[in-house]
Amino acid sequence: MTSGRPGNAELNSTPAKVGLMDDARLRGTAVMSGDWWRIVTSAFLHENLTHILLNMIALWQVGTYVELIYGTPRMAILYAFAMVGGGVAVTYVQPT
């Protein structure tokens, strides 16, 4: 007779967590296979709210001064180069 609740075997054999972060994260093998968009989109994916918060604080602190020194258009260009450069670096340093 089944009670509708999972048994011990079912609780111990839960599948691995698969979500957006696992599917869309930056993987060098995927980039090398043609998923070039991962280099750009990986800059906008965050693991959790703490990660987003700390990135925003750092961008606010550093970005304010960079924008004052170089101006808004150059700041945007610098941000884009850093985003793509970081993605390319991760792709080649950690290809899996």
PDB file of C-alpha atoms in Angstrom:
ATOM      1  CA  MET A   1       0.000   0.000   0.000  1.00  0.00           C
ATOM      2  CA  THR A   2       1.432   3.369  -0.960  1.00  0.00           C
ATOM      3  CA  SER A   3       0.814   6.403   1.187  1.00  0.00           C
ATOM      4  CA  GLY A   4       1.813   8.978  -1.414  1.00  0.00           C
ATOM      5  CA  ARG A   5       4.987   9.799   0.485  1.00  0.00           C
ATOM      6  CA  PRO A   6       8.429   8.916  -0.864  1.00  0.00           C
ATOM      7  CA  GLY A   7      10.165   5.966   0.716  1.00  0.00           C
ATOM      8  CA  ASN A   8      13.762   5.843   1.948  1.00  0.00           C
ATOM      9  CA  ALA A   9      15.095   4.698  -1.428  1.00  0.00           C
ATOM     10  CA  GLU A  10      13.399   7.600  -3.183  1.00  0.00           C
ATOM     11  CA  LEU A  11      14.710  10.146  -0.671  1.00  0.00           C
ATOM     12  CA  ASN A  12      18.281   8.932  -0.997  1.00  0.00           C
ATOM     13  CA  SER A  13      18.290   8.907  -4.796  1.00  0.00           C
ATOM     14  CA  THR A  14      17.148  12.445  -5.539  1.00  0.00           C
ATOM     15  CA  PRO A  15      18.369  13.745  -8.896  1.00  0.00           C
ATOM     16  CA  ALA A  16      21.044  16.413  -9.069  1.00  0.00           C
ATOM     17  CA  LYS A  17      19.826  20.000  -9.017  1.00  0.00           C
ATOM     18  CA  VAL A  18      19.600  21.272 -12.569  1.00  0.00           C
ATOM     19  CA  GLY A  19      18.508  24.795 -13.227  1.00  0.00           C
ATOM     20  CA  LEU A  20      19.287  27.934 -15.155  1.00  0.00           C
ATOM     21  CA  MET A  21      22.698  28.331 -13.500  1.00  0.00           C
ATOM     22  CA  ASP A  22      23.732  24.778 -14.405  1.00  0.00           C
ATOM     23  CA  ASP A  23      22.419  25.023 -17.951  1.00  0.00           C
ATOM     24  CA  ALA A  24      23.568  28.545 -18.885  1.00  0.00           C
ATOM     25  CA  ARG A  25      26.830  28.905 -16.960  1.00  0.00           C
ATOM     26  CA  LEU A  26      30.055  29.708 -18.752  1.00  0.00           C
ATOM     27  CA  ARG A  27      31.703  26.493 -19.878  1.00  0.00           C
ATOM     28  CA  GLY A  28      34.668  26.593 -22.199  1.00  0.00           C
ATOM     29  CA  THR A  29      33.624  23.405 -23.940  1.00  0.00           C
ATOM     30  CA  ALA A  30      30.222  24.892 -24.759  1.00  0.00           C
ATOM     31  CA  VAL A  31      31.791  28.115 -26.040  1.00  0.00           C
ATOM     32  CA  MET A  32      34.212  26.154 -28.202  1.00  0.00           C
ATOM     33  CA  SER A  33      31.224  24.210 -29.590  1.00  0.00           C
ATOM     34  CA  GLY A  34      29.529  27.375 -30.786  1.00  0.00           C
ATOM     35  CA  ASP A  35      27.698  28.820 -27.748  1.00  0.00           C
ATOM     36  CA  TRP A  36      29.602  32.125 -28.008  1.00  0.00           C
ATOM     37  CA  TRP A  37      26.734  33.980 -26.295  1.00  0.00           C
ATOM     38  CA  ARG A  38      27.772  32.419 -22.958  1.00  0.00           C
ATOM     39  CA  ILE A  39      30.744  34.835 -22.841  1.00  0.00           C
ATOM     40  CA  VAL A  40      28.367  37.811 -22.657  1.00  0.00           C
ATOM     41  CA  THR A  41      25.466  36.354 -20.676  1.00  0.00           C
ATOM     42  CA  SER A  42      27.720  34.925 -17.972  1.00  0.00           C
ATOM     43  CA  ALA A  43      28.390  38.487 -16.790  1.00  0.00           C
ATOM     44  CA  PHE A  44      24.712  38.798 -15.865  1.00  0.00           C
ATOM     45  CA  LEU A  45      24.215  35.435 -14.149  1.00  0.00           C
ATOM     46  CA  HIS A  46      24.621  35.359 -10.387  1.00  0.00           C
ATOM     47  CA  GLU A  47      24.577  32.494  -7.936  1.00  0.00           C
ATOM     48  CA  ASN A  48      22.396  34.176  -5.303  1.00  0.00           C
ATOM     49  CA  LEU A  49      21.209  37.526  -3.944  1.00  0.00           C
ATOM     50  CA  THR A  50      24.373  38.028  -1.880  1.00  0.00           C
ATOM     51  CA  HIS A  51      26.472  37.695  -5.036  1.00  0.00           C
ATOM     52  CA  ILE A  52      24.326  40.294  -6.817  1.00  0.00           C
ATOM     53  CA  LEU A  53      24.466  42.641  -3.827  1.00  0.00           C
ATOM     54  CA  LEU A  54      28.253  42.467  -3.480  1.00  0.00           C
ATOM     55  CA  ASN A  55      28.754  42.970  -7.220  1.00  0.00           C
ATOM     56  CA  MET A  56      26.458  45.997  -7.192  1.00  0.00           C
ATOM     57  CA  ILE A  57      28.253  47.521  -4.187  1.00  0.00           C
ATOM     58  CA  ALA A  58      31.633  47.045  -5.875  1.00  0.00           C
ATOM     59  CA  LEU A  59      30.350  48.493  -9.147  1.00  0.00           C
ATOM     60  CA  TRP A  60      28.855  51.464  -7.310  1.00  0.00           C
ATOM     61  CA  GLN A  61      32.077  52.167  -5.386  1.00  0.00           C
ATOM     62  CA  VAL A  62      34.555  51.700  -8.224  1.00  0.00           C
ATOM     63  CA  GLY A  63      32.267  52.608 -11.119  1.00  0.00           C
ATOM     64  CA  THR A  64      31.427  56.012  -9.668  1.00  0.00           C
ATOM     65  CA  TYR A  65      35.058  57.102  -9.796  1.00  0.00           C
ATOM     66  CA  VAL A  66      35.745  55.509 -13.169  1.00  0.00           C
ATOM     67  CA  GLU A  67      32.712  57.266 -14.636  1.00  0.00           C
ATOM     68  CA  LEU A  68      33.813  60.613 -13.182  1.00  0.00           C
ATOM     69  CA  ILE A  69      37.299  60.216 -14.622  1.00  0.00           C
ATOM     70  CA  TYR A  70      36.465  58.798 -18.061  1.00  0.00           C
ATOM     71  CA  GLY A  71      32.825  59.765 -18.639  1.00  0.00           C
ATOM     72  CA  THR A  72      29.738  57.627 -19.188  1.00  0.00           C
ATOM     73  CA  PRO A  73      30.403  56.429 -22.770  1.00  0.00           C
ATOM     74  CA  ARG A  74      33.957  55.328 -21.967  1.00  0.00           C
ATOM     75  CA  MET A  75      32.760  53.685 -18.760  1.00  0.00           C
ATOM     76  CA  ALA A  76      30.234  51.658 -20.760  1.00  0.00           C
ATOM     77  CA  ILE A  77      32.918  50.650 -23.275  1.00  0.00           C
ATOM     78  CA  LEU A  78      35.310  49.684 -20.473  1.00  0.00           C
ATOM     79  CA  TYR A  79      32.570  47.639 -18.785  1.00  0.00           C
ATOM     80  CA  ALA A  80      31.819  45.832 -22.056  1.00  0.00           C
ATOM     81  CA  PHE A  81      35.505  45.060 -22.663  1.00  0.00           C
ATOM     82  CA  ALA A  82      35.858  43.783 -19.088  1.00  0.00           C
ATOM     83  CA  MET A  83      32.768  41.624 -19.507  1.00  0.00           C
ATOM     84  CA  VAL A  84      33.965  40.037 -22.752  1.00  0.00           C
ATOM     85  CA  GLY A  85      37.593  39.840 -21.600  1.00  0.00           C
ATOM     86  CA  GLY A  86      36.596  38.077 -18.388  1.00  0.00           C
ATOM     87  CA  GLY A  87      34.460  35.611 -20.306  1.00  0.00           C
ATOM     88  CA  VAL A  88      37.226  34.839 -22.775  1.00  0.00           C
ATOM     89  CA  ALA A  89      39.750  34.436 -19.953  1.00  0.00           C
ATOM     90  CA  VAL A  90      37.507  31.987 -18.088  1.00  0.00           C
ATOM     91  CA  THR A  91      36.883  30.071 -21.313  1.00  0.00           C
ATOM     92  CA  TYR A  92      40.598  29.474 -21.866  1.00  0.00           C
ATOM     93  CA  VAL A  93      41.802  29.170 -18.274  1.00  0.00           C
ATOM     94  CA  GLN A  94      39.014  26.825 -17.152  1.00  0.00           C
ATOM     95  CA  PRO A  95      37.765  25.132 -20.319  1.00  0.00           C
ATOM     96  CA  THR A  96      35.467  22.542 -18.686  1.00  0.00           C
TER      97      THR A  96
END
